[in-house]
Every structure is written in structure tokens, then in C-alpha cells.
Amino acid sequence: MAAKVKSSGSYRLELEAQKQSVFVTQLGEREDEELPEEDVNKYPIVKESAGKLIETGLNTLQKTLLLKREVEVEKVSGELQQKRNEFQKRMELCEKKRVEIQRKQQQMKERVNKFDKFIKETEAKRRRAIHKYQTELKLKEQKQIEYEQLLEQLAELKQRHKRLCEKLQKYKKFEDYLMKVLDGIPENYLEVNDSMLRSIMDRHRTLSATNKTLKQRIGNMYDKVDENNQTLEELKYTHDQKILVINKQLSELQSLQEERLDANAELEEMLFNEISGFRDQSEILGRIKMAIHNIAAKCWKKHDGPMDSMELVEKLDLIMLFTMEKIAVERMVRLETPGTTLRKGSRGSAQGEII
């Protein structure tokens, strides 16, 4: 293998030493070989092992093979026994190490348990101490609050005591006045009691309550009177309003009555005119019916049926048929007779008969 080495600014080519090539034709090591093994390239001619060559050899005896197998078995058995002994020693050593490790683990567990117990006891002591501290702190705060409240109550009581003393001093003159009143009232005016001042004060309280009740009743009566007066004024106003409304409705009804009277008079006049017209029309209709009856009686024939049972329309039909027959006869006569005199005479006679 070539390598480049830089020295003094120039390059030099160096080559590794070449190995010696040897063809191996024998089994086993060469004793006369002096060169190191890494400097020799070996090319084996026979690649099978010695045992393989003996087994596959054609001239090898069975006994030789058996001896070789026994030698190999003994060798393998010795190696196996040696391995077993080594394994047994290692197992014993491992067992000793395991026992030692278990002992150390047990010691470690005991130490850990003792340490855990110590830690738990310490933690419990710490928690008890913290709880006690917190309890005492809360108790201290509560007592401080109570102390402050008591101070406030004491200050309030002092203020109240001061106010009561001032009020007592202020009302002392009223007590003197009541004592003078007691001296001036009759003996049997008040009930017999341990404290005459209390009796006169109760009497005054009763009279004050009675006076207050009477004033309240009078005030209530005044209020009721005001309410009743107000209600009366409202009733009067409502009554006046109703009178105005009723008068207005009465005038409207009177106007409506007058209008309806005028309308009734007009309707009566119209009815009278209609009745008069109906009478005239009825008279004209009677005349027309009589004329139709007379004409129908002249146009009636024996085979036409009874005259009394015929309706007005049937009579008109009878007249129309008779007139048509007369016209047909006149036409027939006009066609048969050349002169016009006969026709005029016949037409006049026919008209005379119809009339």
C-alpha cells in the first residue's frame, strides 16, 4: 500500500513489505517456518479437516476410526467435566454473592425502614408543631379580635355612662318638680305604691296614652269627614254630569221623534197615494178582465170546455186562436174572390163580430 509523507517541502513514495506466498500441502503447523504469520499468504490445497480426511479415506480401518472417536469422546468429556467444574465454582461464587447481596439488601431495607420511620416521626412532629402553631396563631388572632371588641364595648359603655350621667343631671330638675307635685296632690289621688314617683309617672303615662288615642280618633274622624265630603262632592258632580247627559239624550230623542213623525206623515201620504193608484189600477184591471171575458165569451165554442173554469191566460189564448182563424178565413176568401169590396166588407164584418 502506497503512502505519501511530506518532509522538507518534498514528497516521497514508500511501499509496504511484500508477503511471502506459500502453498499448504500438510496438516498442522510448519516448524521450520521463521517468518511471522502475518507476513505469509497461505493457500491451502486441502480444505477438509484431519478427521474429515480420515473418515472419507478409502484405506482407513474401522478400528482406527473407533479409536479416534473414543479419543475425541474422552477429550470432549474431559472438557465438559472441566466446564462443569468451572460452572459449579461460578455458581457457588454467584450463590455467595447472592447471599451477600441479599444480606446487604436486607440491611439496606432495615436502614431504609428505620430512616422512613424516622422521617415519618419527624414529619408527624413537624405537622403537629405546624398544627399547634396554626391553632395558637388563630387563637391569638381570635383573642386579639375579642380584646379589641371588648375595648370598643368598654369605650361605648363609658360613653353611654357619660351620657346617662349628663341626662341624669339634666333631668334632676324634673325629679325635684315631681317631688313638689307629690307634696301638692291629695292623699287618695294615687294608688298606694312603694314609689310615689313611679305612680305619678305611670299616671302621667296613662293620661298621655289616653290623650294620644283621643287625638288619633279625632284625627281619624276628621279624615273620614273629609273623605265623606269629597265623596259627596264627587256624587254631586256625577249627578250633574248625568243630568246634562240625560238632557242631551232627551233633546236628541225629541229631535229623532219629530223626524220620525215627519217621515211617518210622508209615508202615510205616499201610502194614501199608492192606495188611490192601486184602486184606479184595480178598476182598470177589472174592466180589462171583463172585456177579456166578454170577448172570450164571443169567441167561445162548444168544444172548448166550460167558460167559468178557464183562467185569464187561457181566455187570451182562446181569443188569439179565434182571431187567427178569422184572419186565415179572410185570406182564403181574398184568394178566392178577385174584388176588394168583398174583402173590405168581410174585414169589417169580422172586426164587428170581434168587437
PDB file of C-alpha atoms in Angstrom, residues 78-225:
ATOM      1  CA  GLY A  78     -12.749 -34.037  29.915  1.00  0.00           C
ATOM      2  CA  GLU A  79     -13.530 -30.610  28.515  1.00  0.00           C
ATOM      3  CA  LEU A  80     -17.159 -30.990  29.587  1.00  0.00           C
ATOM      4  CA  GLN A  81     -16.152 -32.035  33.113  1.00  0.00           C
ATOM      5  CA  GLN A  82     -13.769 -29.116  33.265  1.00  0.00           C
ATOM      6  CA  LYS A  83     -16.544 -26.781  32.130  1.00  0.00           C
ATOM      7  CA  ARG A  84     -18.899 -28.307  34.729  1.00  0.00           C
ATOM      8  CA  ASN A  85     -16.359 -27.763  37.463  1.00  0.00           C
ATOM      9  CA  GLU A  86     -15.853 -24.198  36.326  1.00  0.00           C
ATOM     10  CA  PHE A  87     -19.624 -23.697  36.152  1.00  0.00           C
ATOM     11  CA  GLN A  88     -20.040 -25.209  39.632  1.00  0.00           C
ATOM     12  CA  LYS A  89     -17.384 -22.879  41.026  1.00  0.00           C
ATOM     13  CA  ARG A  90     -19.005 -19.939  39.324  1.00  0.00           C
ATOM     14  CA  MET A  91     -22.436 -20.991  40.674  1.00  0.00           C
ATOM     15  CA  GLU A  92     -21.029 -21.267  44.195  1.00  0.00           C
ATOM     16  CA  LEU A  93     -19.400 -17.896  43.806  1.00  0.00           C
ATOM     17  CA  CYS A  94     -22.654 -16.477  42.464  1.00  0.00           C
ATOM     18  CA  GLU A  95     -24.574 -18.022  45.360  1.00  0.00           C
ATOM     19  CA  LYS A  96     -22.171 -16.459  47.833  1.00  0.00           C
ATOM     20  CA  LYS A  97     -22.534 -13.140  46.062  1.00  0.00           C
ATOM     21  CA  ARG A  98     -26.329 -13.542  46.019  1.00  0.00           C
ATOM     22  CA  VAL A  99     -26.396 -14.294  49.742  1.00  0.00           C
ATOM     23  CA  GLU A 100     -24.141 -11.344  50.380  1.00  0.00           C
ATOM     24  CA  ILE A 101     -26.293  -9.122  48.207  1.00  0.00           C
ATOM     25  CA  GLN A 102     -29.469 -10.330  49.964  1.00  0.00           C
ATOM     26  CA  ARG A 103     -27.833  -9.656  53.310  1.00  0.00           C
ATOM     27  CA  LYS A 104     -26.816  -6.194  52.160  1.00  0.00           C
ATOM     28  CA  GLN A 105     -30.304  -5.641  50.697  1.00  0.00           C
ATOM     29  CA  GLN A 106     -31.842  -6.711  53.992  1.00  0.00           C
ATOM     30  CA  GLN A 107     -29.548  -4.361  55.848  1.00  0.00           C
ATOM     31  CA  MET A 108     -30.396  -1.656  53.367  1.00  0.00           C
ATOM     32  CA  LYS A 109     -34.131  -2.344  53.810  1.00  0.00           C
ATOM     33  CA  GLU A 110     -33.770  -2.216  57.572  1.00  0.00           C
ATOM     34  CA  ARG A 111     -31.872   1.041  57.299  1.00  0.00           C
ATOM     35  CA  VAL A 112     -34.455   2.391  54.836  1.00  0.00           C
ATOM     36  CA  ASN A 113     -37.308   1.297  57.124  1.00  0.00           C
ATOM     37  CA  LYS A 114     -35.604   2.909  60.102  1.00  0.00           C
ATOM     38  CA  PHE A 115     -34.970   6.027  58.057  1.00  0.00           C
ATOM     39  CA  ASP A 116     -38.596   6.047  56.773  1.00  0.00           C
ATOM     40  CA  LYS A 117     -39.834   5.586  60.324  1.00  0.00           C
ATOM     41  CA  PHE A 118     -37.603   8.412  61.460  1.00  0.00           C
ATOM     42  CA  ILE A 119     -38.800  10.582  58.564  1.00  0.00           C
ATOM     43  CA  LYS A 120     -42.456   9.766  59.313  1.00  0.00           C
ATOM     44  CA  GLU A 121     -41.973  10.516  63.002  1.00  0.00           C
ATOM     45  CA  THR A 122     -40.200  13.730  62.110  1.00  0.00           C
ATOM     46  CA  GLU A 123     -42.925  14.640  59.597  1.00  0.00           C
ATOM     47  CA  ALA A 124     -45.616  13.858  62.162  1.00  0.00           C
ATOM     48  CA  LYS A 125     -43.820  16.009  64.746  1.00  0.00           C
ATOM     49  CA  ARG A 126     -43.468  18.765  62.157  1.00  0.00           C
ATOM     50  CA  ARG A 127     -47.165  18.555  61.252  1.00  0.00           C
ATOM     51  CA  ARG A 128     -48.190  18.536  64.929  1.00  0.00           C
ATOM     52  CA  ALA A 129     -45.934  21.522  65.529  1.00  0.00           C
ATOM     53  CA  ILE A 130     -47.349  23.353  62.487  1.00  0.00           C
ATOM     54  CA  HIS A 131     -50.922  22.499  63.507  1.00  0.00           C
ATOM     55  CA  LYS A 132     -50.227  23.641  67.049  1.00  0.00           C
ATOM     56  CA  TYR A 133     -48.632  26.820  65.740  1.00  0.00           C
ATOM     57  CA  GLN A 134     -51.581  27.500  63.408  1.00  0.00           C
ATOM     58  CA  THR A 135     -54.076  26.746  66.194  1.00  0.00           C
ATOM     59  CA  GLU A 136     -52.270  29.015  68.639  1.00  0.00           C
ATOM     60  CA  LEU A 137     -51.977  31.689  65.919  1.00  0.00           C
ATOM     61  CA  LYS A 138     -55.728  31.504  65.182  1.00  0.00           C
ATOM     62  CA  LEU A 139     -56.465  31.518  68.916  1.00  0.00           C
ATOM     63  CA  LYS A 140     -54.209  34.510  69.329  1.00  0.00           C
ATOM     64  CA  GLU A 141     -55.927  36.335  66.452  1.00  0.00           C
ATOM     65  CA  GLN A 142     -59.337  35.446  67.878  1.00  0.00           C
ATOM     66  CA  LYS A 143     -58.339  36.615  71.339  1.00  0.00           C
ATOM     67  CA  GLN A 144     -56.900  39.787  69.823  1.00  0.00           C
ATOM     68  CA  ILE A 145     -60.203  40.403  67.991  1.00  0.00           C
ATOM     69  CA  GLU A 146     -62.138  39.718  71.199  1.00  0.00           C
ATOM     70  CA  TYR A 147     -59.812  42.048  73.097  1.00  0.00           C
ATOM     71  CA  GLU A 148     -60.373  44.794  70.524  1.00  0.00           C
ATOM     72  CA  GLN A 149     -64.138  44.206  70.643  1.00  0.00           C
ATOM     73  CA  LEU A 150     -64.101  44.379  74.433  1.00  0.00           C
ATOM     74  CA  LEU A 151     -62.120  47.594  74.232  1.00  0.00           C
ATOM     75  CA  GLU A 152     -64.711  49.014  71.848  1.00  0.00           C
ATOM     76  CA  GLN A 153     -67.540  47.849  74.116  1.00  0.00           C
ATOM     77  CA  LEU A 154     -65.771  49.382  77.105  1.00  0.00           C
ATOM     78  CA  ALA A 155     -65.403  52.658  75.241  1.00  0.00           C
ATOM     79  CA  GLU A 156     -69.094  52.543  74.256  1.00  0.00           C
ATOM     80  CA  LEU A 157     -70.103  51.769  77.831  1.00  0.00           C
ATOM     81  CA  LYS A 158     -68.006  54.663  79.066  1.00  0.00           C
ATOM     82  CA  GLN A 159     -69.657  56.950  76.525  1.00  0.00           C
ATOM     83  CA  ARG A 160     -73.086  55.639  77.499  1.00  0.00           C
ATOM     84  CA  HIS A 161     -72.300  56.076  81.196  1.00  0.00           C
ATOM     85  CA  LYS A 162     -71.209  59.626  80.482  1.00  0.00           C
ATOM     86  CA  ARG A 163     -74.398  60.340  78.503  1.00  0.00           C
ATOM     87  CA  LEU A 164     -76.558  58.805  81.244  1.00  0.00           C
ATOM     88  CA  CYS A 165     -74.804  60.898  83.880  1.00  0.00           C
ATOM     89  CA  GLU A 166     -75.368  64.007  81.796  1.00  0.00           C
ATOM     90  CA  LYS A 167     -79.030  63.029  81.222  1.00  0.00           C
ATOM     91  CA  LEU A 168     -79.466  62.319  84.947  1.00  0.00           C
ATOM     92  CA  GLN A 169     -78.050  65.723  85.753  1.00  0.00           C
ATOM     93  CA  LYS A 170     -80.282  67.243  83.088  1.00  0.00           C
ATOM     94  CA  TYR A 171     -83.458  65.552  84.393  1.00  0.00           C
ATOM     95  CA  LYS A 172     -82.694  66.254  88.049  1.00  0.00           C
ATOM     96  CA  LYS A 173     -84.854  69.360  87.934  1.00  0.00           C
ATOM     97  CA  PHE A 174     -87.824  67.267  86.733  1.00  0.00           C
ATOM     98  CA  GLU A 175     -87.377  64.975  89.709  1.00  0.00           C
ATOM     99  CA  ASP A 176     -87.444  67.997  92.018  1.00  0.00           C
ATOM    100  CA  TYR A 177     -90.569  69.211  90.209  1.00  0.00           C
ATOM    101  CA  LEU A 178     -92.264  65.828  90.674  1.00  0.00           C
ATOM    102  CA  MET A 179     -91.433  65.836  94.356  1.00  0.00           C
ATOM    103  CA  LYS A 180     -93.081  69.231  94.657  1.00  0.00           C
ATOM    104  CA  VAL A 181     -96.121  67.875  92.748  1.00  0.00           C
ATOM    105  CA  LEU A 182     -96.352  64.931  95.114  1.00  0.00           C
ATOM    106  CA  ASP A 183     -96.367  67.287  98.002  1.00  0.00           C
ATOM    107  CA  GLY A 184     -99.245  69.238  96.450  1.00  0.00           C
ATOM    108  CA  ILE A 185    -101.610  66.403  95.334  1.00  0.00           C
ATOM    109  CA  PRO A 186    -104.319  64.914  97.591  1.00  0.00           C
ATOM    110  CA  GLU A 187    -103.546  61.797  99.587  1.00  0.00           C
ATOM    111  CA  ASN A 188    -106.036  59.417  97.893  1.00  0.00           C
ATOM    112  CA  TYR A 189    -105.365  60.634  94.347  1.00  0.00           C
ATOM    113  CA  LEU A 190    -102.781  57.949  93.595  1.00  0.00           C
ATOM    114  CA  GLU A 191    -102.706  54.243  94.369  1.00  0.00           C
ATOM    115  CA  VAL A 192    -100.592  53.164  97.277  1.00  0.00           C
ATOM    116  CA  ASN A 193     -97.213  52.013  95.929  1.00  0.00           C
ATOM    117  CA  ASP A 194     -93.637  51.734  97.061  1.00  0.00           C
ATOM    118  CA  SER A 195     -92.535  54.580  94.808  1.00  0.00           C
ATOM    119  CA  MET A 196     -94.832  57.537  94.558  1.00  0.00           C
ATOM    120  CA  LEU A 197     -92.720  58.938  91.734  1.00  0.00           C
ATOM    121  CA  ARG A 198     -93.303  55.737  89.785  1.00  0.00           C
ATOM    122  CA  SER A 199     -97.037  56.029  90.464  1.00  0.00           C
ATOM    123  CA  ILE A 200     -97.270  59.589  89.259  1.00  0.00           C
ATOM    124  CA  MET A 201     -95.156  58.739  86.209  1.00  0.00           C
ATOM    125  CA  ASP A 202     -97.463  55.782  85.420  1.00  0.00           C
ATOM    126  CA  ARG A 203    -100.437  58.088  85.857  1.00  0.00           C
ATOM    127  CA  HIS A 204     -98.901  60.600  83.524  1.00  0.00           C
ATOM    128  CA  ARG A 205     -98.086  57.847  81.021  1.00  0.00           C
ATOM    129  CA  THR A 206    -101.694  56.592  81.139  1.00  0.00           C
ATOM    130  CA  LEU A 207    -103.117  60.071  80.651  1.00  0.00           C
ATOM    131  CA  SER A 208    -100.661  60.735  77.799  1.00  0.00           C
ATOM    132  CA  ALA A 209    -101.620  57.466  76.068  1.00  0.00           C
ATOM    133  CA  THR A 210    -105.320  58.278  76.502  1.00  0.00           C
ATOM    134  CA  ASN A 211    -104.778  61.779  75.133  1.00  0.00           C
ATOM    135  CA  LYS A 212    -102.848  60.387  72.197  1.00  0.00           C
ATOM    136  CA  THR A 213    -105.594  57.842  71.489  1.00  0.00           C
ATOM    137  CA  LEU A 214    -108.266  60.552  71.600  1.00  0.00           C
ATOM    138  CA  LYS A 215    -106.247  62.792  69.294  1.00  0.00           C
ATOM    139  CA  GLN A 216    -105.789  59.898  66.908  1.00  0.00           C
ATOM    140  CA  ARG A 217    -109.514  59.120  66.981  1.00  0.00           C
ATOM    141  CA  ILE A 218    -110.357  62.801  66.375  1.00  0.00           C
ATOM    142  CA  GLY A 219    -107.854  62.890  63.529  1.00  0.00           C
ATOM    143  CA  ASN A 220    -109.409  59.740  62.050  1.00  0.00           C
ATOM    144  CA  MET A 221    -112.879  61.259  62.364  1.00  0.00           C
ATOM    145  CA  TYR A 222    -111.681  64.448  60.630  1.00  0.00           C
ATOM    146  CA  ASP A 223    -110.182  62.292  57.884  1.00  0.00           C
ATOM    147  CA  LYS A 224    -113.449  60.382  57.493  1.00  0.00           C
ATOM    148  CA  VAL A 225    -115.412  63.649  57.364  1.00  0.00           C
TER     149      VAL A 225
END
